[in-house]
XYZ file of C-alpha atoms in Angstrom:
603
model
C -44.083 54.704 57.884
C -42.678 52.034 59.887
C -43.867 48.511 60.807
C -45.517 49.915 64.327
C -47.304 52.637 62.382
C -48.763 50.072 59.915
C -49.884 47.863 63.069
C -51.708 50.542 64.600
C -53.644 51.319 61.403
C -54.318 47.755 60.704
C -55.564 47.317 64.330
C -57.988 50.218 64.280
C -59.358 49.038 60.626
C -60.086 45.644 62.084
C -61.834 47.070 65.225
C -64.131 49.220 63.200
C -65.072 46.514 60.971
C -65.587 44.303 63.730
C -68.003 46.864 65.553
C -69.929 47.110 62.112
C -70.420 43.560 61.710
C -71.469 43.066 65.296
C -74.295 45.787 65.038
C -75.190 44.428 61.817
C -78.181 42.128 63.578
C -79.398 45.231 65.224
C -79.779 47.018 62.014
C -81.488 44.416 60.040
C -84.857 44.628 61.987
C -86.451 47.212 59.983
C -86.203 50.252 57.872
C -86.245 52.616 60.776
C -83.537 50.687 62.728
C -81.298 50.643 59.511
C -81.512 54.209 58.790
C -82.429 56.166 61.918
C -81.597 53.578 64.593
C -84.982 53.026 66.010
C -85.364 56.612 67.144
C -83.369 55.808 70.248
C -80.263 58.105 70.209
C -79.080 59.712 73.369
C -77.952 63.571 72.566
C -74.377 62.729 73.123
C -74.220 60.025 70.628
C -76.290 62.076 68.090
C -74.321 65.194 68.628
C -70.805 63.219 68.538
C -71.870 61.460 65.286
C -72.822 65.200 63.829
C -69.524 66.364 64.552
C -67.790 63.481 63.072
C -69.763 63.512 60.013
C -68.237 66.979 59.179
C -64.802 65.936 59.864
C -63.169 63.754 57.257
C -59.658 63.008 55.823
C -60.204 65.980 53.670
C -61.043 68.421 56.368
C -57.484 69.082 57.566
C -56.199 69.430 53.769
C -58.898 71.738 52.930
C -58.114 73.964 56.017
C -54.427 73.791 55.013
C -55.197 75.065 51.409
C -57.800 77.484 52.665
C -55.267 79.176 55.173
C -52.350 78.862 52.918
C -54.002 80.533 50.007
C -56.675 82.915 51.672
C -55.429 83.448 55.345
C -57.414 82.470 58.421
C -60.497 84.743 57.107
C -60.847 82.333 54.525
C -62.349 79.888 57.194
C -65.392 82.282 57.046
C -66.457 79.780 53.994
C -67.495 77.325 56.461
C -67.595 79.380 59.560
C -70.573 81.395 58.374
C -72.637 78.001 58.392
C -72.479 78.551 62.150
C -75.426 80.971 61.868
C -77.646 78.288 60.422
C -76.462 75.712 62.699
C -77.236 77.717 65.755
C -80.735 78.431 64.449
C -80.748 74.779 64.125
C -80.391 74.285 67.822
C -83.512 76.520 68.969
C -85.658 76.567 66.020
C -85.562 73.430 63.806
C -84.216 70.633 65.845
C -87.546 70.135 67.868
C -89.585 70.659 64.586
C -87.504 67.963 62.653
C -88.211 65.564 65.578
C -91.834 66.348 65.806
C -92.211 65.502 62.134
C -91.174 61.953 62.808
C -89.982 61.471 59.144
C -87.228 59.043 58.317
C -85.911 61.758 55.733
C -85.937 65.346 55.044
C -87.374 64.132 51.471
C -90.230 62.390 53.123
C -91.228 65.649 54.954
C -92.306 67.042 51.590
C -95.470 64.845 51.610
C -96.153 65.898 55.076
C -95.828 69.569 54.211
C -97.306 69.443 50.636
C -100.051 67.266 49.019
C -100.988 65.420 45.801
C -98.737 64.970 42.766
C -96.732 67.625 42.985
C -95.513 66.677 46.445
C -94.767 63.125 45.097
C -92.881 64.636 42.174
C -90.687 67.200 44.435
C -90.028 64.159 46.801
C -88.670 61.911 43.970
C -86.575 64.640 42.247
C -85.166 65.784 45.608
C -84.387 62.146 46.847
C -82.489 61.570 43.211
C -80.570 64.768 43.243
C -79.341 64.632 46.979
C -78.538 60.799 46.772
C -76.725 60.710 43.494
C -75.176 63.912 41.917
C -74.844 66.013 45.110
C -74.073 63.378 47.600
C -71.678 61.310 45.407
C -69.797 64.685 44.461
C -69.304 65.046 48.285
C -68.233 61.472 48.656
C -66.052 62.043 45.827
C -63.849 64.928 47.129
C -63.667 62.997 50.479
C -62.314 59.929 48.571
C -59.901 62.489 46.655
C -58.471 63.539 49.976
C -57.827 60.017 51.131
C -56.085 59.441 47.624
C -53.596 62.500 48.373
C -52.934 61.520 51.775
C -52.226 57.986 50.710
C -49.828 59.351 47.862
C -47.919 61.405 50.359
C -47.457 58.607 52.513
C -45.875 56.459 49.794
C -48.072 53.416 50.553
C -47.413 51.999 46.995
C -43.862 52.939 46.954
C -43.579 50.996 50.403
C -45.200 48.085 48.719
C -42.340 48.096 45.990
C -43.903 49.914 43.235
C -42.279 52.878 41.695
C -43.908 56.178 41.452
C -46.369 56.289 38.568
C -45.981 52.446 38.026
C -49.413 50.528 37.390
C -50.446 48.157 40.048
C -52.178 44.864 38.960
C -52.531 46.811 35.676
C -54.426 49.542 37.057
C -53.791 53.171 37.815
C -52.646 53.425 41.409
C -55.201 56.191 41.839
C -58.059 54.044 40.771
C -56.844 50.931 42.929
C -56.666 53.284 45.925
C -60.275 54.521 45.595
C -61.340 51.017 45.012
C -59.778 50.046 48.180
C -61.049 52.872 50.354
C -64.400 52.425 49.057
C -64.761 48.636 49.913
C -63.319 49.241 53.480
C -66.044 51.731 54.309
C -68.817 49.880 52.465
C -68.253 46.876 54.376
C -69.372 48.297 57.611
C -71.670 50.890 56.485
C -73.663 48.529 54.418
C -73.860 45.985 57.047
C -74.770 47.854 60.203
C -76.682 50.955 59.081
C -76.909 53.934 61.196
C -76.271 51.884 64.435
C -72.733 50.973 63.035
C -72.247 54.466 61.696
C -72.934 56.509 65.025
C -71.067 54.119 67.202
C -68.090 54.083 65.230
C -68.434 57.832 64.722
C -68.192 58.288 68.490
C -64.765 56.598 68.882
C -63.539 57.970 65.344
C -64.505 61.679 66.321
C -62.410 61.759 69.480
C -59.604 59.668 67.669
C -59.492 62.375 64.898
C -59.395 65.069 67.448
C -56.403 63.585 69.201
C -54.529 63.210 65.999
C -55.174 66.813 64.991
C -53.821 68.095 68.265
C -50.602 65.753 67.920
C -49.819 66.987 64.570
C -50.424 70.878 65.751
C -48.169 70.196 69.033
C -45.297 68.632 66.902
C -45.350 70.991 64.338
C -45.428 73.986 66.593
C -42.610 72.704 68.734
C -40.523 72.005 65.676
C -36.993 74.291 65.439
C -38.315 75.566 62.152
C -41.252 77.412 63.956
C -40.164 78.098 67.557
C -43.315 77.814 69.496
C -46.344 79.811 69.275
C -44.531 83.118 69.468
C -42.124 81.904 66.598
C -45.325 80.739 64.559
C -46.939 84.254 65.173
C -43.641 86.051 64.107
C -42.699 84.101 61.337
C -45.925 83.680 59.089
C -46.185 87.317 58.095
C -42.590 86.888 56.691
C -43.436 84.154 54.318
C -46.735 85.512 52.920
C -47.816 88.458 50.921
C -51.039 88.967 52.422
C -52.575 89.089 56.176
C -52.779 85.760 57.032
C -53.544 86.086 60.945
C -56.530 88.340 60.546
C -59.926 86.765 61.550
C -61.532 89.645 59.582
C -59.438 91.423 57.443
C -60.776 94.899 58.186
C -58.649 98.042 58.372
C -59.372 101.072 60.623
C -58.736 104.833 59.968
C -56.358 106.858 61.541
C -55.850 106.357 65.369
C -58.109 103.304 65.094
C -61.050 105.387 63.960
C -64.041 102.987 62.857
C -65.466 105.869 60.820
C -62.479 104.825 58.457
C -63.177 101.224 58.397
C -62.373 99.647 54.982
C -61.350 96.328 53.553
C -57.612 95.338 54.004
C -55.662 95.691 50.912
C -53.649 92.681 52.117
C -56.491 90.408 52.759
C -56.623 86.994 51.205
C -60.329 86.941 50.221
C -62.077 89.643 48.491
C -64.791 91.737 50.253
C -67.451 90.595 48.056
C -66.556 86.886 48.804
C -66.607 87.490 52.517
C -69.822 89.631 52.471
C -71.345 86.471 50.598
C -70.157 84.111 52.976
C -71.636 86.094 56.000
C -74.959 87.589 54.355
C -75.841 85.016 51.856
C -74.427 81.556 51.891
C -75.654 80.274 55.492
C -79.403 81.155 54.468
C -79.361 80.400 51.030
C -77.822 76.812 50.995
C -79.781 73.624 50.686
C -79.176 72.967 54.567
C -80.531 76.331 55.870
C -83.102 74.309 57.996
C -80.582 71.556 58.918
C -81.009 69.106 56.196
C -79.224 65.934 55.267
C -77.333 63.930 57.488
C -77.862 66.293 60.416
C -81.717 65.548 60.205
C -81.016 61.839 60.047
C -79.618 62.142 63.598
C -82.123 64.531 64.904
C -85.052 62.418 63.995
C -83.172 59.512 65.412
C -82.702 61.253 68.695
C -84.905 59.796 71.717
C -86.999 63.020 71.980
C -87.205 66.718 71.159
C -84.999 67.890 73.918
C -82.213 65.184 73.045
C -82.120 66.405 69.723
C -81.813 70.282 70.951
C -78.850 68.999 73.464
C -77.324 67.145 70.258
C -77.226 70.321 67.937
C -75.564 72.379 70.784
C -72.960 69.606 71.344
C -72.129 69.345 67.682
C -71.839 73.406 67.375
C -69.377 73.382 70.398
C -67.270 70.616 69.061
C -67.424 71.610 65.379
C -66.391 75.246 65.490
C -64.867 75.775 68.992
C -62.732 72.772 69.568
C -61.705 71.446 66.236
C -60.852 74.610 64.287
C -57.737 75.551 65.999
C -55.901 72.520 65.723
C -56.153 72.628 62.063
C -55.222 76.348 61.573
C -52.323 75.971 63.647
C -50.979 73.065 61.391
C -51.851 75.020 58.373
C -49.895 78.301 59.791
C -46.791 76.052 60.518
C -46.793 74.399 56.958
C -46.663 77.860 55.681
C -43.557 78.559 57.658
C -41.924 75.041 57.052
C -42.765 74.715 53.504
C -43.013 78.220 52.027
C -42.618 77.199 48.339
C -45.203 74.185 48.572
C -47.325 74.316 45.358
C -50.218 72.389 46.769
C -50.949 73.800 50.001
C -53.393 71.119 50.689
C -50.441 68.711 51.136
C -48.822 70.686 54.081
C -50.705 68.668 56.632
C -49.589 65.278 55.578
C -45.974 66.516 54.851
C -45.774 67.566 58.371
C -46.960 64.285 59.549
C -44.527 62.447 57.669
C -41.532 64.940 58.515
C -42.278 65.532 62.323
C -44.049 62.531 63.916
C -42.018 59.739 65.393
C -42.816 56.196 64.688
C -45.914 55.014 66.648
C -47.319 58.536 66.890
C -47.391 58.742 63.016
C -49.602 55.459 62.935
C -51.796 56.972 65.533
C -52.396 60.056 63.434
C -52.857 58.306 60.105
C -55.357 55.907 62.199
C -57.221 59.230 63.181
C -57.391 60.292 59.694
C -58.701 56.894 58.384
C -61.192 57.405 61.278
C -62.198 60.660 60.008
C -62.542 59.471 56.236
C -64.371 56.572 57.553
C -67.015 58.583 59.711
C -67.799 60.714 56.878
C -68.078 58.487 53.863
C -70.119 55.862 55.832
C -72.297 58.681 56.609
C -72.970 59.797 53.369
C -73.187 56.173 51.965
C -76.218 55.724 54.801
C -77.842 58.842 53.991
C -77.742 58.312 50.258
C -79.050 55.017 50.513
C -81.825 56.224 52.740
C -82.891 58.360 49.659
C -82.908 55.751 47.388
C -84.541 53.157 49.537
C -87.276 55.092 51.362
C -88.069 57.912 48.934
C -87.551 56.114 45.844
C -87.724 52.300 45.974
C -90.411 51.965 48.762
C -92.365 55.140 47.668
C -92.593 54.516 43.961
C -91.723 50.939 43.198
C -92.564 48.819 46.081
C -95.068 50.583 48.702
C -95.896 46.961 50.154
C -92.263 45.904 50.677
C -91.481 44.043 53.801
C -89.119 45.293 56.415
C -86.662 42.585 55.548
C -86.792 43.643 51.709
C -86.311 47.234 52.622
C -83.204 46.520 54.686
C -81.745 44.381 51.776
C -82.796 47.217 49.399
C -80.983 49.746 51.571
C -77.820 47.403 51.498
C -77.890 47.326 47.778
C -78.174 51.166 47.494
C -75.276 51.342 49.907
C -73.100 49.622 47.085
C -74.726 51.838 44.446
C -73.842 55.136 46.175
C -70.146 53.910 47.006
C -69.609 53.100 43.344
C -70.796 56.330 42.147
C -68.784 58.305 44.741
C -65.729 56.476 43.770
C -66.236 57.450 40.131
C -66.289 61.134 41.295
C -63.251 60.681 43.096
C -61.292 59.358 40.194
C -62.033 62.263 38.109
C -61.862 64.916 40.723
C -58.345 67.001 41.181
C -58.716 69.552 43.823
C -60.425 69.134 47.188
C -61.528 72.980 48.006
C -62.744 73.497 44.286
C -65.055 70.270 44.588
C -66.074 71.745 47.972
C -67.128 75.168 46.407
C -68.788 73.236 43.467
C -71.073 71.583 46.378
C -71.784 74.635 47.858
C -72.713 76.406 44.417
C -75.186 73.847 43.058
C -76.861 73.763 46.562
C -77.094 77.421 46.936
C -80.506 79.091 46.064
C -83.274 77.236 47.773
C -82.519 78.043 51.399
C -84.980 80.746 52.080
C -87.883 78.396 50.658
C -86.729 75.553 53.078
C -86.969 77.917 55.850
C -90.341 79.493 54.972
C -91.914 76.243 54.339
C -92.182 75.826 58.115
C -93.395 79.232 58.937
C -95.497 80.451 56.225
C -98.702 78.373 54.684
C -98.377 79.966 51.268
C -95.061 78.306 50.259
C -96.055 75.344 47.983
C -94.628 72.312 46.372
C -93.971 74.044 43.156
C -92.056 76.702 44.623
C -89.489 74.518 46.451
C -89.118 72.401 43.194
C -88.491 75.532 41.280
C -85.984 76.842 43.780
C -83.958 73.661 43.865
C -83.839 72.906 40.211
C -82.999 76.668 39.588
C -80.270 76.722 42.195
C -78.728 73.433 40.827
C -78.849 74.296 37.396
C -77.616 77.935 37.876
C -74.736 76.784 40.293
C -73.584 74.303 38.020
C -73.668 76.559 34.890
C -71.767 79.379 36.804
C -69.049 77.011 38.043
C -68.304 74.557 35.295
C -69.423 76.264 31.847
C -66.511 78.213 30.805
C -68.529 80.986 29.099
C -70.929 81.279 32.052
C -68.242 80.750 34.703
C -68.237 83.644 37.555
C -64.629 83.396 39.052
C -65.209 85.444 42.232
C -67.107 83.274 44.466
C -69.141 86.024 46.313
C -70.409 87.309 43.161
C -71.268 83.865 42.083
C -73.207 83.226 45.146
C -75.128 86.397 44.805
C -76.036 85.695 41.216
C -77.332 82.354 41.919
C -79.454 83.616 44.717
C -80.968 86.629 42.786
C -81.843 84.211 39.885
C -83.210 81.466 41.918
C -85.169 83.720 44.290
C -86.943 85.435 41.257
C -87.905 82.041 39.934
C -89.435 80.445 42.850
C -91.248 83.647 43.966
C -92.767 83.810 40.367
C -93.800 80.098 40.695
C -95.286 80.258 43.884
C -97.767 83.139 42.882
C -98.396 81.604 39.555
C -99.518 78.324 41.301
C -102.241 77.820 44.045
C -101.561 77.063 47.575
C -101.745 73.797 49.159
C -104.990 72.331 50.167
C -106.491 73.421 53.600
C -106.494 69.987 54.846
C -103.056 69.450 54.097
C -101.979 72.600 55.755
C -103.970 71.814 58.941
C -102.710 68.348 59.070
C -98.901 69.637 58.918
C -99.555 72.249 61.270
C -101.248 69.629 63.668
C -98.270 67.407 63.591
C -95.690 69.951 63.869
C -97.288 72.967 65.417
C -94.598 75.837 64.304
C -94.653 79.340 65.763
C -94.853 82.644 64.216
C -97.535 84.443 62.455
C -97.582 82.669 59.456
C -100.003 79.868 60.678
C -102.705 81.703 62.072
C -105.589 80.351 59.789
C -104.438 76.816 60.673
C -104.083 77.607 64.289
C -107.833 78.799 64.486
C -108.815 75.931 62.492
C -107.244 73.387 64.611
C -107.701 75.271 68.097
C -103.915 74.097 68.803
C -101.302 76.564 70.167
C -97.753 76.488 68.694
C -95.428 73.873 70.293
C -92.817 76.759 70.133
C -92.308 80.412 70.282
C -90.525 81.623 67.250
C -89.759 84.916 68.626
C -88.314 83.441 71.898
C -86.237 80.909 69.788
C -84.927 83.505 67.508
C -83.791 85.529 70.639
C -82.074 82.306 72.157
C -80.465 81.893 68.525
C -78.863 85.450 68.701
C -77.589 85.065 72.241
C -76.194 81.510 71.332
C -74.369 82.938 68.260
C -72.824 85.439 70.354
C -71.639 83.084 72.688
C -70.399 80.629 70.066
C -68.289 83.361 68.332
C -66.954 84.703 71.323
C -65.592 81.178 72.187
C -64.225 80.412 68.750
C -62.393 83.835 68.412
C -61.529 84.064 72.094
C -59.413 80.664 71.655
C -58.095 81.662 68.520
C -56.851 85.048 70.023
C -55.198 83.085 73.122
C -53.280 80.463 70.698
C -52.087 83.423 68.579
C -51.141 85.369 71.605
C -53.299 88.293 70.704
C -54.513 89.086 74.295
C -56.505 92.087 73.654
C -58.682 89.956 71.149
C -58.791 86.932 73.527
C -60.081 89.453 76.335
C -62.692 91.153 73.902
C -63.848 87.809 72.829
C -64.277 86.266 76.486
C -66.350 89.216 77.348
C -68.281 88.869 74.294
C -68.877 85.195 75.380
C -69.774 86.143 78.649
C -72.523 88.373 77.372
C -73.932 85.971 75.246
C -73.855 83.254 77.862
C -75.789 85.659 80.330
C -78.219 86.514 77.913
C -78.703 82.998 76.955
C -79.498 82.245 80.586
C -81.911 84.692 81.110
C -83.809 83.586 77.764
C -83.582 80.103 79.205
C -87.093 80.411 81.068
C -89.511 78.904 78.494
C -92.128 81.048 76.806
C -95.659 80.630 77.376
C -97.068 78.624 74.532
C -100.145 80.488 74.900
C -99.006 83.861 75.289
C -98.249 86.669 72.868
C -94.483 85.307 72.186
C -95.850 82.132 70.853
C -97.466 83.543 67.933
C -94.749 86.351 67.230
């Protein structure tokens, strides 16, 4: 990197910190201002922030590693979550907004009652704020350390490779530096600062990814998109370009369909992604940072629009620049041992001065948006669900904001510790999925079936966490096949929570009636409460599920249609365009609201 590149990056950092400090006064008024922006976010700001949250400095490295080691089909590891994210648009976004909670942990004492609900809320807040959230922060910081290492910042400052800096390991010093950087504006400005900077950081990050893709594809080594498609199969031993690595029988006979012998992922892993992961994961009903944005939206309609915008940006728009760069890295660096480093290597080798600074700034933007979100989200659990709920119920708003800032520091420190000891971005990502797998079905059913109780959710959460941890990190219990591991976690967790649910009493009738009165979910699972309160459901579950199905067809049609066009597979592009058109037409026909008092509302 040259002086102009450093100036661009430095200018961006100063601007981001300035915005955070400027908005600190707005976030200091109350707990709701600090953590959910006073429930006043428009859809475009909430949706962009949701998209920015899922795009960090680790993401292009992760995609480069996935495509390099498993092919394009390996992206089903995260594409599969589109199913739950589309259901979020029509089923859960409005439910969450009507709940009017500050965190998803706070919902537990709305849905359940008594001491079990309080215990569940406390345990969930701790697990999500500390081990799960901080491991997530850790792998994002690890990616930042990798990029900084490839960019040679310490070498640029005059230190030899491996030499200690100020008496410390360069990795440790790097982790400290990036932690302080994000903490300054996330800790000062709360969610207002996070979502405002997210808006600019997202589009800067997207522009950076497109720039790297264009320069990589236009390089002589690749020779354009046609050269890319021709050369990639020559440097790999598996089917890198397949979206779904099926093979057909002779003459394209679908009766002879089978799993390709050249697939980069196993059939069991693929099936686990598509059939298990999206509904068993701890965010099956939205969860976490997304809920923080949805409950911060102005109203239910804005929350639904925000969820749609996120899906389009996250899956359709951002996927292919990352994938194209990963494919180009395979061609240019066929012998690269750590495939995750292909992305930063391409930046250094092919981007001119000035443009390199812009792309590095885009990666810094992506890093800051994700980590600042995780810090604010984790601090919301520690402050609202632990400190205020159990230690200081009568705390003033000023005290709670101060506690939120202290909690932000604590979460950042723990995330930095996780980053220092982590080694592989993709491996840590899979650990996060594994320890969060299992409770998803309970999280879905609690909205639509009165019989789910606090003990069932607590059992599902703890069983999933323990089983996922043991089958991932304990050598004698480790299950190497990721798909089989998710299946085992799901089966064990389901057996435990179902047993616990039937061995414990249901929630009190008054608790269930109060929850129904507030949220008014559809479906047949609340008929007793519907009759007791005399209130119709606010949504038709059947109609929402039909719209979700049509939207999923539209989304995947757009995703694979764009991919087919970029990879010059015009038959795939045309077929997917027709699929997207069919999904869009079905969605338009379903746009007419179902009658709240009609049969659809209860079905």
